[in-house]
mmCIF file of C-alpha atoms and ligand atoms in Angstrom:
data_model
loop_
_atom_site.group_PDB
_atom_site.id
_atom_site.type_symbol
_atom_site.label_atom_id
_atom_site.label_comp_id
_atom_site.label_asym_id
_atom_site.label_seq_id
_atom_site.Cartn_x
_atom_site.Cartn_y
_atom_site.Cartn_z
ATOM 1 C CA MET T 139 104.138 119.175 83.525
ATOM 2 C CA THR T 140 104.201 118.481 87.263
ATOM 3 C CA VAL T 141 105.790 115.292 88.547
ATOM 4 C CA ALA T 142 104.804 114.010 91.981
ATOM 5 C CA VAL T 143 107.376 112.124 94.023
ATOM 6 C CA ILE T 144 106.047 110.065 96.926
ATOM 7 C CA GLY T 145 108.805 109.469 99.468
ATOM 8 C CA THR T 146 111.637 111.632 100.694
ATOM 9 C CA GLY T 147 114.378 109.023 101.085
ATOM 10 C CA LYS T 148 117.450 108.423 98.959
ATOM 11 C CA MET T 149 115.614 107.928 95.656
ATOM 12 C CA GLY T 150 112.712 110.292 96.337
ATOM 13 C CA SER T 151 114.903 113.209 97.352
ATOM 14 C CA GLY T 152 117.407 112.495 94.565
ATOM 15 C CA LEU T 153 114.758 112.328 91.846
ATOM 16 C CA ALA T 154 112.909 115.386 93.179
ATOM 17 C CA ARG T 155 116.149 117.394 93.233
ATOM 18 C CA LEU T 156 117.169 116.224 89.760
ATOM 19 C CA ILE T 157 113.770 116.825 88.142
ATOM 20 C CA ALA T 158 113.453 120.300 89.684
ATOM 21 C CA SER T 159 116.997 121.123 88.544
ATOM 22 C CA LYS T 160 115.842 120.497 84.958
ATOM 23 C CA GLY T 161 113.113 123.120 85.273
ATOM 24 C CA ILE T 162 110.234 120.674 85.769
ATOM 25 C CA ASP T 163 107.748 121.299 88.609
ATOM 26 C CA VAL T 164 107.873 118.726 91.389
ATOM 27 C CA ALA T 165 105.261 118.038 94.052
ATOM 28 C CA ILE T 166 106.732 115.969 96.872
ATOM 29 C CA GLY T 167 104.389 113.887 99.002
ATOM 30 C CA HIS T 168 104.862 112.005 102.246
ATOM 31 C CA LYS T 169 102.659 110.510 104.954
ATOM 32 C CA ASP T 170 104.185 113.256 107.129
ATOM 33 C CA PRO T 171 103.485 116.406 105.071
ATOM 34 C CA ALA T 172 106.058 118.384 107.077
ATOM 35 C CA LYS T 173 108.834 116.064 105.848
ATOM 36 C CA ALA T 174 107.872 116.673 102.223
ATOM 37 C CA ALA T 175 107.526 120.412 102.816
ATOM 38 C CA ALA T 176 111.000 120.551 104.377
ATOM 39 C CA LEU T 177 112.550 118.782 101.361
ATOM 40 C CA ALA T 178 110.711 121.093 98.966
ATOM 41 C CA GLU T 179 111.946 124.109 100.918
ATOM 42 C CA GLU T 180 115.511 122.805 100.650
ATOM 43 C CA ILE T 181 115.181 122.230 96.885
ATOM 44 C CA GLY T 182 113.635 125.659 96.426
ATOM 45 C CA ARG T 183 112.488 126.749 92.997
ATOM 46 C CA ARG T 184 110.102 124.376 91.179
ATOM 47 C CA ALA T 185 109.411 122.240 94.297
ATOM 48 C CA GLN T 186 106.483 122.091 96.682
ATOM 49 C CA GLY T 187 105.754 119.557 99.373
ATOM 50 C CA GLY T 188 102.924 118.250 101.514
ATOM 51 C CA GLY T 189 100.691 115.211 101.883
ATOM 52 C CA ALA T 190 100.890 112.409 99.318
ATOM 53 C CA GLU T 191 97.320 112.882 98.098
ATOM 54 C CA ALA T 192 97.784 116.608 97.580
ATOM 55 C CA ALA T 193 101.020 115.998 95.664
ATOM 56 C CA ALA T 194 99.518 113.295 93.448
ATOM 57 C CA LYS T 195 96.514 115.480 92.664
ATOM 58 C CA LEU T 196 98.810 118.103 91.112
ATOM 59 C CA ALA T 197 100.582 115.677 88.821
ATOM 60 C CA ASP T 198 100.066 113.497 85.752
ATOM 61 C CA VAL T 199 103.122 111.455 86.616
ATOM 62 C CA VAL T 200 103.535 110.029 90.130
ATOM 63 C CA ILE T 201 106.861 108.458 91.048
ATOM 64 C CA LEU T 202 106.472 105.970 93.862
ATOM 65 C CA ALA T 203 109.772 106.177 95.774
ATOM 66 C CA VAL T 204 109.053 103.984 98.774
ATOM 67 C CA PRO T 205 110.211 100.460 99.656
ATOM 68 C CA TYR T 206 108.117 97.795 97.908
ATOM 69 C CA THR T 207 106.880 96.627 101.321
ATOM 70 C CA GLN T 208 105.311 100.080 101.801
ATOM 71 C CA ALA T 209 103.724 100.314 98.345
ATOM 72 C CA THR T 210 100.201 99.350 99.407
ATOM 73 C CA GLU T 211 100.100 101.900 102.227
ATOM 74 C CA ALA T 212 101.773 104.637 100.173
ATOM 75 C CA LEU T 213 99.379 104.134 97.239
ATOM 76 C CA LYS T 214 96.405 104.314 99.602
ATOM 77 C CA GLY T 215 97.808 107.570 100.942
ATOM 78 C CA ALA T 216 98.121 108.973 97.418
ATOM 79 C CA GLY T 217 94.349 108.873 96.822
ATOM 80 C CA ASP T 218 92.680 108.293 93.471
ATOM 81 C CA LEU T 219 95.326 107.680 90.815
ATOM 82 C CA THR T 220 92.905 106.809 88.015
ATOM 83 C CA GLY T 221 94.306 107.890 84.650
ATOM 84 C CA LYS T 222 97.680 108.875 86.106
ATOM 85 C CA ILE T 223 101.053 107.440 85.240
ATOM 86 C CA VAL T 224 102.574 105.692 88.253
ATOM 87 C CA VAL T 225 106.313 105.119 87.962
ATOM 88 C CA ASP T 226 107.487 102.091 89.910
ATOM 89 C CA ILE T 227 111.207 102.295 90.689
ATOM 90 C CA SER T 228 111.277 99.506 93.256
ATOM 91 C CA ASN T 229 113.342 96.400 93.686
ATOM 92 C CA PRO T 230 111.410 94.004 95.930
ATOM 93 C CA ILE T 231 114.420 92.937 97.999
ATOM 94 C CA THR T 232 114.885 90.968 101.198
ATOM 95 C CA PRO T 233 116.050 92.860 104.323
ATOM 96 C CA ASP T 234 119.672 91.775 103.698
ATOM 97 C CA TYR T 235 119.432 93.110 100.079
ATOM 98 C CA LYS T 236 120.675 89.751 98.731
ATOM 99 C CA ALA T 237 117.563 88.343 97.034
ATOM 100 C CA LEU T 238 114.192 89.243 95.547
ATOM 101 C CA THR T 239 110.921 88.520 97.332
ATOM 102 C CA VAL T 240 108.846 88.226 94.132
ATOM 103 C CA GLY T 241 109.719 87.039 90.661
ATOM 104 C CA HIS T 242 109.449 84.587 87.762
ATOM 105 C CA THR T 243 105.657 84.625 87.525
ATOM 106 C CA THR T 244 105.094 88.230 88.632
ATOM 107 C CA SER T 245 107.018 91.368 89.616
ATOM 108 C CA ALA T 246 106.705 94.304 91.990
ATOM 109 C CA ALA T 247 105.528 96.419 89.052
ATOM 110 C CA GLU T 248 102.732 94.008 88.136
ATOM 111 C CA GLU T 249 101.647 93.728 91.772
ATOM 112 C CA ILE T 250 101.585 97.531 92.011
ATOM 113 C CA GLN T 251 99.499 97.686 88.816
ATOM 114 C CA LYS T 252 96.970 95.367 90.512
ATOM 115 C CA LEU T 253 96.772 97.809 93.445
ATOM 116 C CA VAL T 254 95.975 100.743 91.123
ATOM 117 C CA PRO T 255 94.116 99.202 88.161
ATOM 118 C CA GLY T 256 92.994 102.581 86.835
ATOM 119 C CA ALA T 257 96.554 103.933 86.660
ATOM 120 C CA LYS T 258 99.202 103.310 84.011
ATOM 121 C CA VAL T 259 102.173 101.734 85.759
ATOM 122 C CA VAL T 260 105.579 102.162 84.155
ATOM 123 C CA LYS T 261 108.765 100.566 85.475
ATOM 124 C CA ALA T 262 111.854 102.786 85.413
ATOM 125 C CA TRP T 263 115.033 103.694 87.329
ATOM 126 C CA ASN T 264 115.134 100.435 89.333
ATOM 127 C CA THR T 265 118.656 99.641 88.073
ATOM 128 C CA VAL T 266 120.127 103.039 89.021
ATOM 129 C CA PHE T 267 121.610 103.640 92.470
ATOM 130 C CA ALA T 268 120.501 106.832 94.213
ATOM 131 C CA GLU T 269 124.138 107.959 94.200
ATOM 132 C CA LEU T 270 123.920 108.222 90.385
ATOM 133 C CA LEU T 271 120.996 110.648 90.398
ATOM 134 C CA PRO T 272 122.914 113.934 90.826
ATOM 135 C CA ALA T 273 123.992 115.344 87.447
ATOM 136 C CA GLU T 274 127.621 115.568 88.702
ATOM 137 C CA ALA T 275 127.705 111.787 89.161
ATOM 138 C CA HIS T 276 127.624 111.393 85.366
ATOM 139 C CA GLU T 277 130.658 113.533 84.647
ATOM 140 C CA GLY T 278 133.368 111.628 82.781
ATOM 141 C CA ARG T 279 131.101 108.732 81.812
ATOM 142 C CA PRO T 280 131.511 107.725 78.154
ATOM 143 C CA ALA T 281 127.722 107.454 77.626
ATOM 144 C CA PRO T 282 124.581 108.363 79.538
ATOM 145 C CA VAL T 283 123.460 105.872 82.165
ATOM 146 C CA GLN T 284 120.610 103.726 80.849
ATOM 147 C CA VAL T 285 117.173 103.553 82.438
ATOM 148 C CA PHE T 286 115.054 100.567 81.378
ATOM 149 C CA VAL T 287 111.442 101.574 80.776
ATOM 150 C CA ALA T 288 108.715 98.911 80.698
ATOM 151 C CA GLY T 289 104.955 99.336 80.571
ATOM 152 C CA ASP T 290 101.760 98.449 78.764
ATOM 153 C CA ASP T 291 100.607 101.950 77.787
ATOM 154 C CA GLU T 292 102.769 103.284 74.936
ATOM 155 C CA GLU T 293 101.907 106.940 75.570
ATOM 156 C CA ALA T 294 102.705 106.606 79.281
ATOM 157 C CA LYS T 295 105.992 104.925 78.409
ATOM 158 C CA LYS T 296 106.827 107.772 76.032
ATOM 159 C CA THR T 297 106.080 110.373 78.718
ATOM 160 C CA VAL T 298 108.337 108.555 81.192
ATOM 161 C CA SER T 299 111.053 108.059 78.550
ATOM 162 C CA ASP T 300 110.972 111.813 77.801
ATOM 163 C CA LEU T 301 111.330 112.516 81.544
ATOM 164 C CA VAL T 302 114.211 110.027 81.775
ATOM 165 C CA ARG T 303 115.952 111.787 78.849
ATOM 166 C CA ALA T 304 115.281 115.246 80.315
ATOM 167 C CA THR T 305 117.038 114.178 83.516
ATOM 168 C CA GLY T 306 120.215 113.145 81.688
ATOM 169 C CA PHE T 307 119.665 109.389 81.380
ATOM 170 C CA GLU T 308 119.144 107.239 78.280
ATOM 171 C CA PRO T 309 115.744 105.540 78.219
ATOM 172 C CA VAL T 310 115.788 101.968 76.912
ATOM 173 C CA GLU T 311 112.448 100.715 75.581
ATOM 174 C CA SER T 312 112.022 97.462 77.480
ATOM 175 C CA GLY T 313 108.644 96.143 76.372
ATOM 176 C CA PRO T 314 105.527 95.358 78.398
ATOM 177 C CA LEU T 315 105.139 95.651 82.161
ATOM 178 C CA THR T 316 105.588 91.866 82.517
ATOM 179 C CA ASN T 317 109.236 92.399 81.503
ATOM 180 C CA SER T 318 109.676 93.915 84.983
ATOM 181 C CA ARG T 319 110.088 90.238 85.957
ATOM 182 C CA TYR T 320 113.462 90.452 84.209
ATOM 183 C CA LEU T 321 114.339 94.076 85.042
ATOM 184 C CA GLU T 322 113.991 93.539 88.783
ATOM 185 C CA PRO T 323 116.613 90.744 88.745
ATOM 186 C CA VAL T 324 118.893 93.163 86.835
ATOM 187 C CA GLY T 325 118.354 95.611 89.719
ATOM 188 C CA GLU T 326 119.255 92.817 92.145
ATOM 189 C CA ILE T 327 122.503 91.840 90.369
ATOM 190 C CA ASN T 328 123.413 95.533 90.303
ATOM 191 C CA ILE T 329 122.953 95.607 94.088
ATOM 192 C CA HIS T 330 125.310 92.606 94.308
ATOM 193 C CA PHE T 331 127.907 94.373 92.124
ATOM 194 C CA GLY T 332 127.555 97.590 94.101
ATOM 195 C CA PHE T 333 127.373 96.304 97.661
ATOM 196 C CA PHE T 334 128.739 92.771 97.786
ATOM 197 C CA LEU T 335 131.243 92.509 94.911
ATOM 198 C CA GLY T 336 133.099 95.735 95.538
ATOM 199 C CA TRP T 337 132.059 97.884 92.569
ATOM 200 C CA GLY T 338 130.446 100.627 94.651
ATOM 201 C CA THR T 339 127.285 102.582 93.956
ATOM 202 C CA SER T 340 128.423 104.056 90.639
ATOM 203 C CA ALA T 341 127.753 100.607 89.116
ATOM 204 C CA ALA T 342 125.005 100.558 86.488
ATOM 205 C CA PRO T 343 124.017 98.142 83.717
ATOM 206 C CA ALA T 344 124.664 99.096 80.088
ATOM 207 C CA TRP T 345 122.909 97.158 77.334
ATOM 208 C CA ILE T 346 124.779 97.093 74.044
ATOM 209 C CA LYS T 347 122.909 97.075 70.720
ATOM 210 C CA ASN T 348 124.614 95.685 67.599
HETATM 211 N N1 NAP B 568 118.491 103.437 97.080
HETATM 212 C C1 NAP B 568 118.765 103.064 95.844
HETATM 213 O O1 NAP B 568 119.923 103.206 95.379
HETATM 214 C C2 NAP B 568 117.685 102.516 94.953
HETATM 215 C C3 NAP B 568 118.002 102.274 93.604
HETATM 216 C C4 NAP B 568 116.990 101.837 92.724
HETATM 217 C C5 NAP B 568 115.716 101.618 93.228
HETATM 218 N N2 NAP B 568 115.452 101.836 94.561
HETATM 219 C C6 NAP B 568 114.083 101.625 95.034
HETATM 220 O O2 NAP B 568 113.557 102.908 95.347
HETATM 221 C C7 NAP B 568 112.597 102.817 96.400
HETATM 222 C C8 NAP B 568 112.991 103.807 97.497
HETATM 223 O O3 NAP B 568 114.278 103.441 97.974
HETATM 224 P P1 NAP B 568 115.123 104.433 98.885
HETATM 225 O O4 NAP B 568 116.501 103.881 98.897
HETATM 226 O O5 NAP B 568 114.885 105.839 98.508
HETATM 227 O O6 NAP B 568 114.476 104.140 100.313
HETATM 228 P P2 NAP B 568 114.554 105.073 101.612
HETATM 229 O O7 NAP B 568 115.756 105.929 101.571
HETATM 230 O O8 NAP B 568 114.359 104.128 102.750
HETATM 231 O O9 NAP B 568 113.263 106.006 101.473
HETATM 232 C C9 NAP B 568 111.980 105.498 101.475
HETATM 233 C C10 NAP B 568 111.007 106.653 101.626
HETATM 234 O O10 NAP B 568 109.677 106.142 101.595
HETATM 235 C C11 NAP B 568 108.955 106.775 102.649
HETATM 236 N N3 NAP B 568 107.768 106.023 102.989
HETATM 237 C C12 NAP B 568 107.659 104.838 103.605
HETATM 238 N N4 NAP B 568 106.367 104.496 103.728
HETATM 239 C C13 NAP B 568 105.650 105.502 103.164
HETATM 240 C C14 NAP B 568 104.268 105.738 102.983
HETATM 241 N N5 NAP B 568 103.357 104.864 103.397
HETATM 242 N N6 NAP B 568 103.872 106.874 102.375
HETATM 243 C C15 NAP B 568 104.780 107.772 101.928
HETATM 244 N N7 NAP B 568 106.116 107.617 102.079
HETATM 245 C C16 NAP B 568 106.534 106.485 102.688
HETATM 246 C C17 NAP B 568 109.983 106.819 103.761
HETATM 247 O O11 NAP B 568 109.562 107.667 104.807
HETATM 248 P P3 NAP B 568 110.168 107.478 106.297
HETATM 249 O O12 NAP B 568 111.642 107.644 106.156
HETATM 250 O O13 NAP B 568 109.522 108.532 107.078
HETATM 251 O O14 NAP B 568 109.781 106.083 106.702
HETATM 252 C C18 NAP B 568 111.155 107.387 102.964
HETATM 253 O O15 NAP B 568 110.998 108.761 102.740
HETATM 254 C C19 NAP B 568 112.620 101.359 96.859
HETATM 255 O O16 NAP B 568 111.533 100.683 96.315
HETATM 256 C C20 NAP B 568 113.936 100.803 96.312
HETATM 257 O O17 NAP B 568 113.852 99.423 96.020
HETATM 258 C C21 NAP B 568 116.403 102.272 95.425
#
């Protein structure tokens, strides 16, 4: 399997590094192909980088790691995503990080699905700070960090859940894509814990069953 990662920022670089470290091929894409190529060069084995369209073409799973405000432009740059799994990791936050810009009756994930109707959008990783992506960040934790996975296509959700597990996280089946309306607020409260309430960026939600 090849996973494309669009974006080379905190989440994009962290996910690309992590996925490659697990022996999975990663194609990194960016509007500036040189930026993606430089990150791939740094990661080394299993990684290649270039334009977003070229990266997406190589992959069945495309992780969109750009700010929600850039989703439309980034998806256009990624070309035809028909039939592909698009993983939305975004939290649609205000510039001061303190609130969401969409919610209640829709979510970033649902709006992204409207932009790529032929793709299978799956929400994941939006409640995990970039600082928790390196494998070392999990050392000493009593249980794996949970990643909430929501989507309408069961097979796509299974593929993403397998990827989540392969990268050292615990996937939590979170229902249909509309449940992103509730997962994005969880991402927002995690930002408040991490940045405004003094917990730091190792904060992560843990849902307890039974
Ligand atoms: N940071 C976190 O801890 C965290 C946690 C959970 C979820 N998220 C979500 O993850 C997403 C990425 O966050 P981040 O913190 O990684 O942001 P970031 O560090 O600002 O990185 C964003 C990346 O997107 C790239 N980009 C912007 N427009 C693009 C386009 N049209 N085509 C291709 N690439 C484009 C940026 O390139 P340039 O730098 O060249 O502009 C940059 O590489 C956001 O939706 C955020 O809500 C973040």
